[in-house]
């Protein structure tokens, strides 16, 4: 009989549920939005209750499309954004909204931690302190909300908190422990030494297992809430980038991927830990492999902002199609219009929370087609920045890149990215975290007998080759993009001082 698997991914702007069969074919999928609050400039928070509400609805939606009944699902896997901590008190109540990975409030604490113990943090947990990591966020909470530390009895990472609503368990995997910047590479567990840097009680940190370990089973209460069958096994899972890389098929040393989602991320699979801060280093799903990752703050989120700003007269589906069509019709270089996508400051490779986004070179001839193409080009230039920094820091070489995330659906964006970077872009048949999470579940419950068996379910849909003439043209435009970024950095900092620091945040 055919076996079916459910993957649930908790993304930055929405939750997706996907059912696949044992051939790796997607049978049904559903998404539900998740709101984000920004109570101060540079802040980004979510209420974990909205995750559970979205999960209930998305799971019910996907089961409604599924013809075989919830009992046919033999395993469930979850994934979610790294670095996102949920803090519960002694009564199991969430104490405060979860601080998201793109939140920039802890930049001062991150700088202080790096100055005080940077070498120790990197040696122990392989990565450098910056506002993305949970350790720095906890340092901010200690300074600004000290009652939170006193009340906390359990810390969950995002996907684990959502899974706990299904099973009642309290576990995480090593990739998410490492993402908290409080793990120990020697033991693949927690580091009491790093927790002590922010005076955090290690007893509040969850047990650590393997992504394929069965964490628990769907409870009767969760079954009533979601429509799932009680008793269905749920594996621990891993963070979204880890399962996406696996699901996209970048599963041999030297294979890379680019994620076009809320954030943009560049990955490269390696045979051993490659520690080149501030490039991130994570364990792969496949035991013995690792990967490097480095990303920009605003990718599909910048694309969505352009859509909402310049195409608000159109429905969501029509707006995206129109953007793609108009962007394809505009010339390479958007007739001199340049976009810097720093709408939430920037992570790699500049690590500057005070950078601001901009459009440069505006003239009366520019229309919204130019803005749409400049959006694709600006995000591609920002990702090219990351590729360049990774090459310079690590000596890595990149070949054909697997594309994951919603942005990979755009043929225009794929071509622009190929032309900017000079690299072929490979689009998998299934290239998102919910698919990867379902594959991991299949390994955990025995549907797939090995990682090689699971990998055989991954298929390539199409490959976009770079155009040599366009690549040369984009090299000239990128030089202007980078020159403008350097020139405008002091202006961005001055604007930040006027609008953020003056406001006392």
Short mmCIF file of C-alpha atoms in Angstrom, two decimals:
data_model
loop_
_atom_site.label_atom_id
_atom_site.label_comp_id
_atom_site.label_asym_id
_atom_site.label_seq_id
_atom_site.Cartn_x
_atom_site.Cartn_y
_atom_site.Cartn_z
CA UNK A 1 0.00 0.00 0.00
CA UNK A 2 1.09 3.57 -0.65
CA UNK A 3 2.43 5.40 2.39
CA UNK A 4 1.73 9.10 2.87
CA UNK A 5 3.73 11.68 4.84
CA UNK A 6 2.88 15.15 6.13
CA UNK A 7 5.42 17.96 6.27
CA UNK A 8 4.64 21.21 8.10
CA UNK A 9 6.88 24.25 7.72
CA UNK A 10 6.58 27.30 9.95
CA UNK A 11 7.79 30.13 7.72
CA UNK A 12 8.34 33.78 8.51
CA UNK A 13 5.12 34.94 6.88
CA UNK A 14 3.07 31.78 6.63
CA UNK A 15 2.70 28.11 7.53
CA UNK A 16 2.61 25.44 4.83
CA UNK A 17 1.38 21.85 5.11
CA UNK A 18 2.26 19.34 2.38
CA UNK A 19 1.28 15.69 1.94
CA UNK A 20 3.58 13.56 -0.22
CA UNK A 21 3.49 9.88 -1.12
CA UNK A 22 6.31 7.36 -0.85
CA UNK A 23 7.46 8.22 -4.40
CA UNK A 24 8.08 11.82 -3.35
CA UNK A 25 5.10 13.13 -5.30
CA UNK A 26 3.19 16.05 -3.78
CA UNK A 27 -0.42 15.02 -3.24
CA UNK A 28 -1.85 18.13 -1.54
CA UNK A 29 -0.64 21.38 0.00
CA UNK A 30 -2.13 24.31 1.86
CA UNK A 31 -0.86 27.54 3.39
CA UNK A 32 -2.07 29.97 6.01
CA UNK A 33 -0.62 33.43 6.76
CA UNK A 34 1.08 34.38 10.01
CA UNK A 35 1.19 38.03 11.14
CA UNK A 36 4.38 39.74 12.28
CA UNK A 37 4.48 42.72 14.63
CA UNK A 38 7.10 45.47 14.52
CA UNK A 39 6.39 47.58 17.64
CA UNK A 40 9.62 49.56 17.11
CA UNK A 41 11.88 50.12 14.08
CA UNK A 42 14.08 47.08 13.54
CA UNK A 43 11.93 44.83 15.74
CA UNK A 44 10.19 41.69 14.46
CA UNK A 45 8.00 39.54 16.72
CA UNK A 46 5.32 36.85 16.39
CA UNK A 47 2.76 35.41 18.78
CA UNK A 48 3.27 31.60 18.96
CA UNK A 49 -0.49 31.15 19.38
CA UNK A 50 -0.88 32.34 15.78
CA UNK A 51 1.42 29.50 14.68
CA UNK A 52 -0.89 26.91 16.22
CA UNK A 53 -3.97 28.60 14.77
CA UNK A 54 -2.37 28.58 11.31
CA UNK A 55 -1.29 24.94 11.73
CA UNK A 56 -4.79 23.79 12.67
CA UNK A 57 -6.29 25.51 9.64
CA UNK A 58 -3.60 24.50 7.14
CA UNK A 59 -3.66 20.86 8.27
CA UNK A 60 -7.45 20.74 8.02
CA UNK A 61 -7.22 22.38 4.58
CA UNK A 62 -4.69 19.87 3.28
CA UNK A 63 -6.60 16.92 4.72
CA UNK A 64 -9.75 18.14 2.99
CA UNK A 65 -7.93 17.81 -0.36
CA UNK A 66 -6.55 14.38 0.58
CA UNK A 67 -8.74 11.48 -0.56
CA UNK A 68 -7.41 8.71 1.67
CA UNK A 69 -8.18 9.95 5.20
CA UNK A 70 -5.88 11.05 8.01
CA UNK A 71 -5.24 7.41 9.03
CA UNK A 72 -3.25 6.95 5.79
CA UNK A 73 -0.60 9.42 6.97
CA UNK A 74 2.13 7.33 8.59
CA UNK A 75 4.50 10.08 9.74
CA UNK A 76 4.74 13.83 10.31
CA UNK A 77 7.77 16.12 10.16
CA UNK A 78 8.08 19.79 11.10
CA UNK A 79 10.51 22.55 10.27
CA UNK A 80 10.73 26.23 11.10
CA UNK A 81 12.99 29.24 11.18
CA UNK A 82 16.14 28.94 13.27
CA UNK A 83 17.10 31.22 16.18
CA UNK A 84 13.46 31.84 17.26
CA UNK A 85 13.00 31.14 20.97
CA UNK A 86 9.67 30.62 22.72
CA UNK A 87 9.79 31.05 26.49
CA UNK A 88 7.28 29.39 28.81
CA UNK A 89 6.68 29.87 32.54
CA UNK A 90 6.05 27.21 35.18
CA UNK A 91 2.42 26.90 34.06
CA UNK A 92 3.33 26.27 30.43
CA UNK A 93 2.22 29.75 29.38
CA UNK A 94 4.15 31.73 26.77
CA UNK A 95 5.74 34.70 28.53
CA UNK A 96 6.21 37.10 25.62
CA UNK A 97 6.10 37.18 21.80
CA UNK A 98 8.87 35.28 20.03
CA UNK A 99 11.73 37.43 18.74
CA UNK A 100 12.30 36.58 15.06
CA UNK A 101 15.60 35.86 13.33
CA UNK A 102 15.46 39.14 11.37
CA UNK A 103 14.98 41.27 14.51
CA UNK A 104 17.82 43.79 14.90
CA UNK A 105 17.32 45.03 18.48
CA UNK A 106 20.23 43.10 20.01
CA UNK A 107 23.03 44.57 17.89
CA UNK A 108 24.68 46.22 20.93
CA UNK A 109 24.50 43.01 22.97
CA UNK A 110 25.90 41.01 20.03
CA UNK A 111 28.84 43.39 19.71
CA UNK A 112 29.51 43.19 23.45
CA UNK A 113 29.39 39.37 23.43
CA UNK A 114 31.79 39.20 20.51
CA UNK A 115 34.17 41.62 22.19
CA UNK A 116 34.06 39.76 25.51
CA UNK A 117 34.03 36.13 24.36
CA UNK A 118 33.98 36.01 20.57
CA UNK A 119 36.72 33.39 20.17
CA UNK A 120 35.16 31.17 22.84
CA UNK A 121 31.72 31.37 21.23
CA UNK A 122 33.09 30.48 17.79
CA UNK A 123 35.22 27.61 19.11
CA UNK A 124 32.31 26.12 21.05
CA UNK A 125 29.31 26.77 18.77
CA UNK A 126 31.07 27.43 15.43
CA UNK A 127 29.40 30.77 14.75
CA UNK A 128 29.83 34.46 15.52
CA UNK A 129 27.45 36.48 17.69
CA UNK A 130 25.12 38.80 15.79
CA UNK A 131 21.50 39.90 16.31
CA UNK A 132 20.13 36.86 14.44
CA UNK A 133 21.21 34.39 17.12
CA UNK A 134 19.20 33.47 20.22
CA UNK A 135 22.14 34.01 22.60
CA UNK A 136 22.20 37.71 21.69
CA UNK A 137 18.42 38.02 21.94
CA UNK A 138 18.53 36.52 25.44
CA UNK A 139 21.23 39.02 26.38
CA UNK A 140 18.87 41.80 25.24
CA UNK A 141 16.02 40.34 27.30
CA UNK A 142 18.24 40.23 30.38
CA UNK A 143 19.09 43.90 29.93
CA UNK A 144 15.63 45.19 29.05
CA UNK A 145 13.11 42.62 30.36
CA UNK A 146 14.90 40.96 33.31
CA UNK A 147 11.69 39.44 34.66
CA UNK A 148 11.54 37.17 31.60
CA UNK A 149 14.64 35.22 32.64
CA UNK A 150 13.34 34.75 36.18
CA UNK A 151 9.99 33.40 34.96
CA UNK A 152 11.29 31.10 32.20
CA UNK A 153 11.11 27.36 32.92
CA UNK A 154 11.29 26.03 29.36
CA UNK A 155 12.86 27.40 26.19
CA UNK A 156 11.63 25.99 22.88
CA UNK A 157 12.84 26.71 19.36
CA UNK A 158 9.97 27.65 17.04
CA UNK A 159 9.33 24.35 15.26
CA UNK A 160 9.66 22.47 18.55
CA UNK A 161 7.05 24.64 20.24
CA UNK A 162 4.65 24.00 17.37
CA UNK A 163 5.38 20.26 17.47
CA UNK A 164 4.74 20.26 21.23
CA UNK A 165 1.17 21.35 20.47
CA UNK A 166 0.82 18.11 18.52
CA UNK A 167 2.65 15.71 20.86
CA UNK A 168 3.36 17.37 24.21
CA UNK A 169 7.10 16.61 23.92
CA UNK A 170 10.00 18.97 24.72
CA UNK A 171 12.96 18.18 22.45
CA UNK A 172 15.03 19.80 19.73
CA UNK A 173 17.67 18.75 17.22
CA UNK A 174 21.33 19.73 17.14
CA UNK A 175 20.91 22.08 14.17
CA UNK A 176 18.41 24.21 16.12
CA UNK A 177 20.53 23.99 19.29
CA UNK A 178 23.46 25.28 17.28
CA UNK A 179 21.20 28.02 15.88
CA UNK A 180 20.63 29.24 19.42
CA UNK A 181 24.42 29.81 19.67
CA UNK A 182 24.49 27.91 22.95
CA UNK A 183 25.54 24.45 21.78
CA UNK A 184 28.81 22.56 22.13
CA UNK A 185 30.21 21.00 18.95
CA UNK A 186 32.18 18.46 21.01
CA UNK A 187 29.08 16.97 22.66
CA UNK A 188 26.37 18.02 20.16
CA UNK A 189 24.45 19.19 23.21
CA UNK A 190 24.11 22.44 25.13
CA UNK A 191 27.03 24.45 26.47
CA UNK A 192 26.63 25.56 30.07
CA UNK A 193 29.60 27.87 29.50
CA UNK A 194 27.90 29.80 26.68
CA UNK A 195 24.59 29.93 28.56
CA UNK A 196 26.48 31.45 31.48
CA UNK A 197 27.63 34.32 29.26
CA UNK A 198 24.06 35.64 29.41
CA UNK A 199 23.28 34.19 32.84
CA UNK A 200 20.82 31.72 31.35
CA UNK A 201 19.84 28.58 33.28
CA UNK A 202 20.79 25.46 31.22
CA UNK A 203 17.96 23.56 32.92
CA UNK A 204 15.51 25.56 30.76
CA UNK A 205 17.05 24.16 27.54
CA UNK A 206 15.41 21.11 25.89
CA UNK A 207 16.90 17.64 25.33
CA UNK A 208 18.66 17.25 21.96
CA UNK A 209 17.98 14.40 19.54
CA UNK A 210 18.29 13.53 15.85
CA UNK A 211 15.95 15.06 13.23
CA UNK A 212 14.66 11.58 12.34
CA UNK A 213 13.98 10.52 15.95
CA UNK A 214 10.30 10.08 16.79
CA UNK A 215 9.56 12.83 19.32
CA UNK A 216 6.05 11.65 20.16
CA UNK A 217 2.64 10.93 18.71
CA UNK A 218 -0.35 13.09 17.92
CA UNK A 219 -2.41 13.44 21.09
CA UNK A 220 -6.18 13.08 21.26
CA UNK A 221 -6.52 16.83 21.86
CA UNK A 222 -4.32 17.67 18.88
CA UNK A 223 -6.22 15.21 16.71
CA UNK A 224 -9.49 16.94 17.60
CA UNK A 225 -7.97 20.34 16.78
CA UNK A 226 -6.35 19.40 13.45
CA UNK A 227 -8.21 16.41 12.03
CA UNK A 228 -5.09 14.24 12.23
CA UNK A 229 -5.31 10.68 13.49
CA UNK A 230 -4.37 10.29 17.16
CA UNK A 231 -1.22 8.24 17.59
CA UNK A 232 0.42 9.29 14.32
CA UNK A 233 4.21 9.43 14.91
CA UNK A 234 5.91 12.85 14.70
CA UNK A 235 9.68 13.15 14.21
CA UNK A 236 11.79 15.91 15.79
CA UNK A 237 12.57 17.54 12.43
CA UNK A 238 15.03 20.39 11.90
CA UNK A 239 15.21 24.03 10.93
CA UNK A 240 13.85 25.14 7.58
CA UNK A 241 17.17 25.71 5.82
CA UNK A 242 18.49 22.30 6.84
CA UNK A 243 15.50 20.37 5.48
CA UNK A 244 15.26 22.60 2.40
CA UNK A 245 18.86 21.89 1.47
CA UNK A 246 18.21 18.17 1.91
CA UNK A 247 14.91 18.25 0.03
CA UNK A 248 16.41 20.22 -2.86
CA UNK A 249 19.04 17.54 -3.37
CA UNK A 250 22.22 19.42 -2.40
CA UNK A 251 23.41 16.39 -0.51
CA UNK A 252 27.02 15.94 -1.59
CA UNK A 253 30.02 18.03 -0.62
CA UNK A 254 30.38 20.92 -3.06
CA UNK A 255 26.69 21.14 -4.00
CA UNK A 256 25.00 24.47 -3.29
CA UNK A 257 21.59 26.11 -3.15
CA UNK A 258 19.97 29.55 -2.99
CA UNK A 259 16.79 30.20 -1.05
CA UNK A 260 14.41 32.85 -2.39
CA UNK A 261 12.03 33.22 0.52
CA UNK A 262 11.33 35.92 3.14
CA UNK A 263 15.09 35.95 3.61
CA UNK A 264 17.57 35.06 0.90
CA UNK A 265 20.14 32.41 1.82
CA UNK A 266 23.16 30.94 0.04
CA UNK A 267 24.19 27.37 1.01
CA UNK A 268 27.11 25.08 0.26
CA UNK A 269 27.30 21.46 1.46
CA UNK A 270 30.68 20.51 2.95
CA UNK A 271 32.39 17.32 4.11
CA UNK A 272 33.30 18.77 7.51
CA UNK A 273 32.55 21.85 9.63
CA UNK A 274 33.77 24.92 7.73
CA UNK A 275 34.12 27.73 10.27
CA UNK A 276 34.47 31.09 8.53
CA UNK A 277 32.56 33.64 10.63
CA UNK A 278 30.35 35.47 9.96
CA UNK A 279 29.32 32.74 7.48
CA UNK A 280 27.15 30.30 9.42
CA UNK A 281 28.04 26.63 9.84
CA UNK A 282 25.36 23.97 10.44
CA UNK A 283 25.07 20.17 10.50
CA UNK A 284 23.37 18.63 7.46
CA UNK A 285 20.50 16.16 7.77
CA UNK A 286 22.89 13.51 6.42
CA UNK A 287 25.20 12.44 9.23
CA UNK A 288 28.81 13.46 8.59
CA UNK A 289 27.95 16.33 6.23
CA UNK A 290 27.74 20.01 7.12
CA UNK A 291 26.82 23.15 5.25
CA UNK A 292 27.76 26.80 5.16
CA UNK A 293 24.95 29.34 5.02
CA UNK A 294 24.85 33.09 4.77
CA UNK A 295 21.88 35.28 4.04
CA UNK A 296 20.27 38.64 3.44
CA UNK A 297 17.40 39.97 5.50
CA UNK A 298 14.94 40.96 2.77
CA UNK A 299 14.37 38.76 -0.27
CA UNK A 300 10.78 37.71 -1.02
CA UNK A 301 9.77 40.21 1.68
CA UNK A 302 11.31 43.00 -0.44
CA UNK A 303 9.57 41.56 -3.51
CA UNK A 304 6.27 41.60 -1.63
CA UNK A 305 6.89 45.21 -0.52
CA UNK A 306 7.38 46.26 -4.15
CA UNK A 307 4.20 44.42 -5.08
CA UNK A 308 2.18 46.04 -2.31
CA UNK A 309 3.61 49.49 -3.07
CA UNK A 310 3.50 49.60 -6.87
CA UNK A 311 0.85 46.98 -7.75
CA UNK A 312 -1.70 47.45 -4.97
CA UNK A 313 -4.49 47.96 -7.51
CA UNK A 314 -4.24 44.29 -8.51
CA UNK A 315 -5.18 41.10 -6.69
CA UNK A 316 -2.31 39.17 -5.11
CA UNK A 317 -2.12 36.47 -7.79
CA UNK A 318 -2.52 38.96 -10.64
CA UNK A 319 0.04 41.33 -9.14
CA UNK A 320 2.80 38.72 -9.03
CA UNK A 321 2.11 37.59 -12.61
CA UNK A 322 2.04 41.21 -13.80
CA UNK A 323 5.29 42.00 -12.00
CA UNK A 324 6.97 39.05 -13.68
CA UNK A 325 5.67 39.96 -17.14
CA UNK A 326 6.64 43.64 -16.87
CA UNK A 327 10.03 42.83 -15.35
CA UNK A 328 10.76 40.45 -18.23
CA UNK A 329 9.92 43.20 -20.73
CA UNK A 330 12.21 45.78 -19.10
CA UNK A 331 15.88 45.86 -20.19
CA UNK A 332 18.74 44.49 -18.12
CA UNK A 333 19.76 47.28 -15.76
CA UNK A 334 16.22 48.71 -15.63
CA UNK A 335 17.32 51.77 -17.65
CA UNK A 336 19.59 52.91 -14.83
CA UNK A 337 17.27 52.19 -11.87
CA UNK A 338 19.14 50.53 -8.99
CA UNK A 339 17.50 49.00 -5.89
CA UNK A 340 19.21 48.27 -2.56
CA UNK A 341 16.91 45.82 -0.68
CA UNK A 342 17.94 46.81 2.85
CA UNK A 343 14.41 47.13 4.21
CA UNK A 344 15.36 45.53 7.56
CA UNK A 345 18.99 46.61 7.71
CA UNK A 346 21.27 43.88 6.39
CA UNK A 347 22.90 40.68 7.49
CA UNK A 348 25.52 39.12 5.22
CA UNK A 349 27.93 40.28 4.13
CA UNK A 350 27.68 43.79 5.60
CA UNK A 351 26.20 42.99 9.04
CA UNK A 352 24.84 46.50 9.36
CA UNK A 353 21.38 46.92 10.97
CA UNK A 354 21.44 50.63 10.11
CA UNK A 355 21.50 50.24 6.32
CA UNK A 356 18.39 51.56 4.53
CA UNK A 357 16.80 50.49 1.29
CA UNK A 358 16.61 52.81 -1.70
CA UNK A 359 15.88 53.22 -5.41
CA UNK A 360 18.57 55.23 -7.23
CA UNK A 361 18.68 56.74 -10.71
CA UNK A 362 15.00 57.66 -10.99
CA UNK A 363 13.89 59.55 -14.10
CA UNK A 364 10.56 60.39 -15.71
CA UNK A 365 10.94 57.47 -18.11
CA UNK A 366 10.74 54.87 -15.33
CA UNK A 367 7.48 52.99 -14.86
CA UNK A 368 6.47 50.18 -12.56
CA UNK A 369 7.94 47.57 -14.91
CA UNK A 370 11.34 49.12 -14.23
CA UNK A 371 10.67 48.98 -10.49
CA UNK A 372 9.72 45.30 -10.76
CA UNK A 373 12.90 44.40 -12.67
CA UNK A 374 15.09 46.56 -10.41
CA UNK A 375 13.64 44.60 -7.49
CA UNK A 376 14.77 41.27 -9.00
CA UNK A 377 18.14 42.75 -9.87
CA UNK A 378 18.75 44.39 -6.48
CA UNK A 379 17.97 41.21 -4.56
CA UNK A 380 20.18 39.24 -6.97
CA UNK A 381 23.02 41.74 -6.44
CA UNK A 382 22.62 41.36 -2.66
CA UNK A 383 22.84 37.57 -3.01
CA UNK A 384 25.87 38.02 -5.27
CA UNK A 385 27.44 40.01 -2.41
CA UNK A 386 26.97 36.94 -0.21
CA UNK A 387 28.48 34.61 -2.81
CA UNK A 388 31.49 36.89 -3.20
CA UNK A 389 32.07 37.09 0.55
CA UNK A 390 31.77 33.31 0.90
CA UNK A 391 34.35 32.80 -1.84
CA UNK A 392 36.72 35.32 -0.26
CA UNK A 393 36.40 34.00 3.31
CA UNK A 394 36.35 30.27 2.69
CA UNK A 395 37.91 29.78 -0.72
CA UNK A 396 34.75 27.90 -1.72
CA UNK A 397 33.79 27.46 -5.35
CA UNK A 398 30.19 27.38 -6.51
CA UNK A 399 28.68 25.57 -9.47
CA UNK A 400 25.06 25.00 -10.43
CA UNK A 401 22.81 26.16 -7.58
CA UNK A 402 19.58 24.49 -6.50
CA UNK A 403 16.81 27.05 -6.01
CA UNK A 404 14.33 26.75 -3.14
CA UNK A 405 11.61 29.02 -1.81
CA UNK A 406 8.61 30.70 -3.41
CA UNK A 407 10.72 33.10 -5.50
CA UNK A 408 12.06 30.17 -7.53
CA UNK A 409 8.71 29.99 -9.34
CA UNK A 410 9.50 33.21 -11.23
CA UNK A 411 11.17 32.48 -14.59
CA UNK A 412 12.29 36.12 -14.83
CA UNK A 413 13.88 36.08 -11.38
CA UNK A 414 15.65 32.79 -12.12
CA UNK A 415 17.14 34.25 -15.30
CA UNK A 416 18.20 37.51 -13.63
CA UNK A 417 19.86 35.57 -10.80
CA UNK A 418 21.67 33.30 -13.26
CA UNK A 419 22.84 36.30 -15.31
CA UNK A 420 24.01 38.30 -12.26
CA UNK A 421 25.95 35.41 -10.67
CA UNK A 422 27.03 33.63 -13.84
CA UNK A 423 25.84 30.32 -12.35
CA UNK A 424 23.20 27.86 -13.65
CA UNK A 425 20.04 27.81 -11.52
CA UNK A 426 18.48 24.37 -11.01
CA UNK A 427 14.82 24.27 -9.98
CA UNK A 428 13.83 21.05 -8.17
CA UNK A 429 10.41 19.52 -8.69
CA UNK A 430 9.81 19.97 -4.96
CA UNK A 431 11.96 22.63 -3.37
CA UNK A 432 10.51 23.86 -0.10
CA UNK A 433 10.86 23.11 3.58
CA UNK A 434 7.52 21.34 3.97
CA UNK A 435 8.60 18.78 1.35
CA UNK A 436 11.98 18.35 3.08
CA UNK A 437 10.25 17.94 6.44
CA UNK A 438 8.05 15.20 4.98
CA UNK A 439 11.13 13.39 3.62
CA UNK A 440 12.76 13.53 7.07
CA UNK A 441 9.57 12.08 8.57
CA UNK A 442 9.72 9.28 6.01
CA UNK A 443 13.24 8.37 7.12
CA UNK A 444 12.18 8.47 10.77
CA UNK A 445 9.21 6.13 10.39
CA UNK A 446 10.90 3.74 7.95
CA UNK A 447 9.12 4.62 4.71
CA UNK A 448 12.57 5.30 3.28
CA UNK A 449 15.23 2.77 4.16
CA UNK A 450 18.18 5.16 3.91
CA UNK A 451 19.09 8.73 3.05
CA UNK A 452 19.96 7.51 -0.46
CA UNK A 453 16.47 6.03 -0.73
CA UNK A 454 14.93 9.34 0.33
CA UNK A 455 17.17 11.28 -2.07
CA UNK A 456 15.96 9.17 -4.99
CA UNK A 457 12.56 10.88 -4.60
CA UNK A 458 14.06 14.28 -5.56
CA UNK A 459 13.61 15.39 -9.18
CA UNK A 460 14.79 18.38 -11.23
CA UNK A 461 12.11 20.41 -13.00
CA UNK A 462 14.28 22.76 -15.11
CA UNK A 463 17.68 24.46 -15.34
CA UNK A 464 18.23 28.13 -16.22
CA UNK A 465 21.60 28.85 -17.83
CA UNK A 466 23.28 32.28 -17.58
CA UNK A 467 23.53 34.48 -20.66
CA UNK A 468 27.15 35.54 -21.21
CA UNK A 469 26.34 39.00 -22.61
CA UNK A 470 23.86 39.73 -19.80
CA UNK A 471 26.39 38.54 -17.20
CA UNK A 472 28.97 40.99 -18.54
CA UNK A 473 26.42 43.82 -18.50
CA UNK A 474 25.41 43.00 -14.94
CA UNK A 475 29.05 43.09 -13.90
CA UNK A 476 29.11 46.78 -14.87
CA UNK A 477 25.82 47.51 -13.10
CA UNK A 478 26.88 45.62 -9.97
CA UNK A 479 29.95 47.85 -9.70
CA UNK A 480 27.63 50.88 -9.54
CA UNK A 481 25.35 49.08 -7.06
CA UNK A 482 28.31 48.44 -4.75
CA UNK A 483 29.76 51.93 -5.17
CA UNK A 484 26.39 53.45 -4.26
CA UNK A 485 26.04 51.22 -1.21
CA UNK A 486 29.43 52.35 0.08
CA UNK A 487 28.69 56.01 -0.57
CA UNK A 488 25.27 55.91 1.05
CA UNK A 489 26.23 53.98 4.19
CA UNK A 490 26.99 57.17 6.19
CA UNK A 491 23.66 58.62 5.02
CA UNK A 492 21.84 55.46 6.15
CA UNK A 493 23.49 55.75 9.55
CA UNK A 494 22.49 59.40 9.85
CA UNK A 495 18.89 58.56 8.94
CA UNK A 496 18.94 55.77 11.52
CA UNK A 497 20.18 58.19 14.17
CA UNK A 498 17.36 60.61 13.41
CA UNK A 499 14.51 58.13 13.13
CA UNK A 500 15.44 55.27 15.48
CA UNK A 501 18.06 56.30 18.02
CA UNK A 502 16.39 59.66 18.63
CA UNK A 503 13.16 57.80 19.36
CA UNK A 504 14.94 55.95 22.16
CA UNK A 505 14.78 52.45 20.61
#
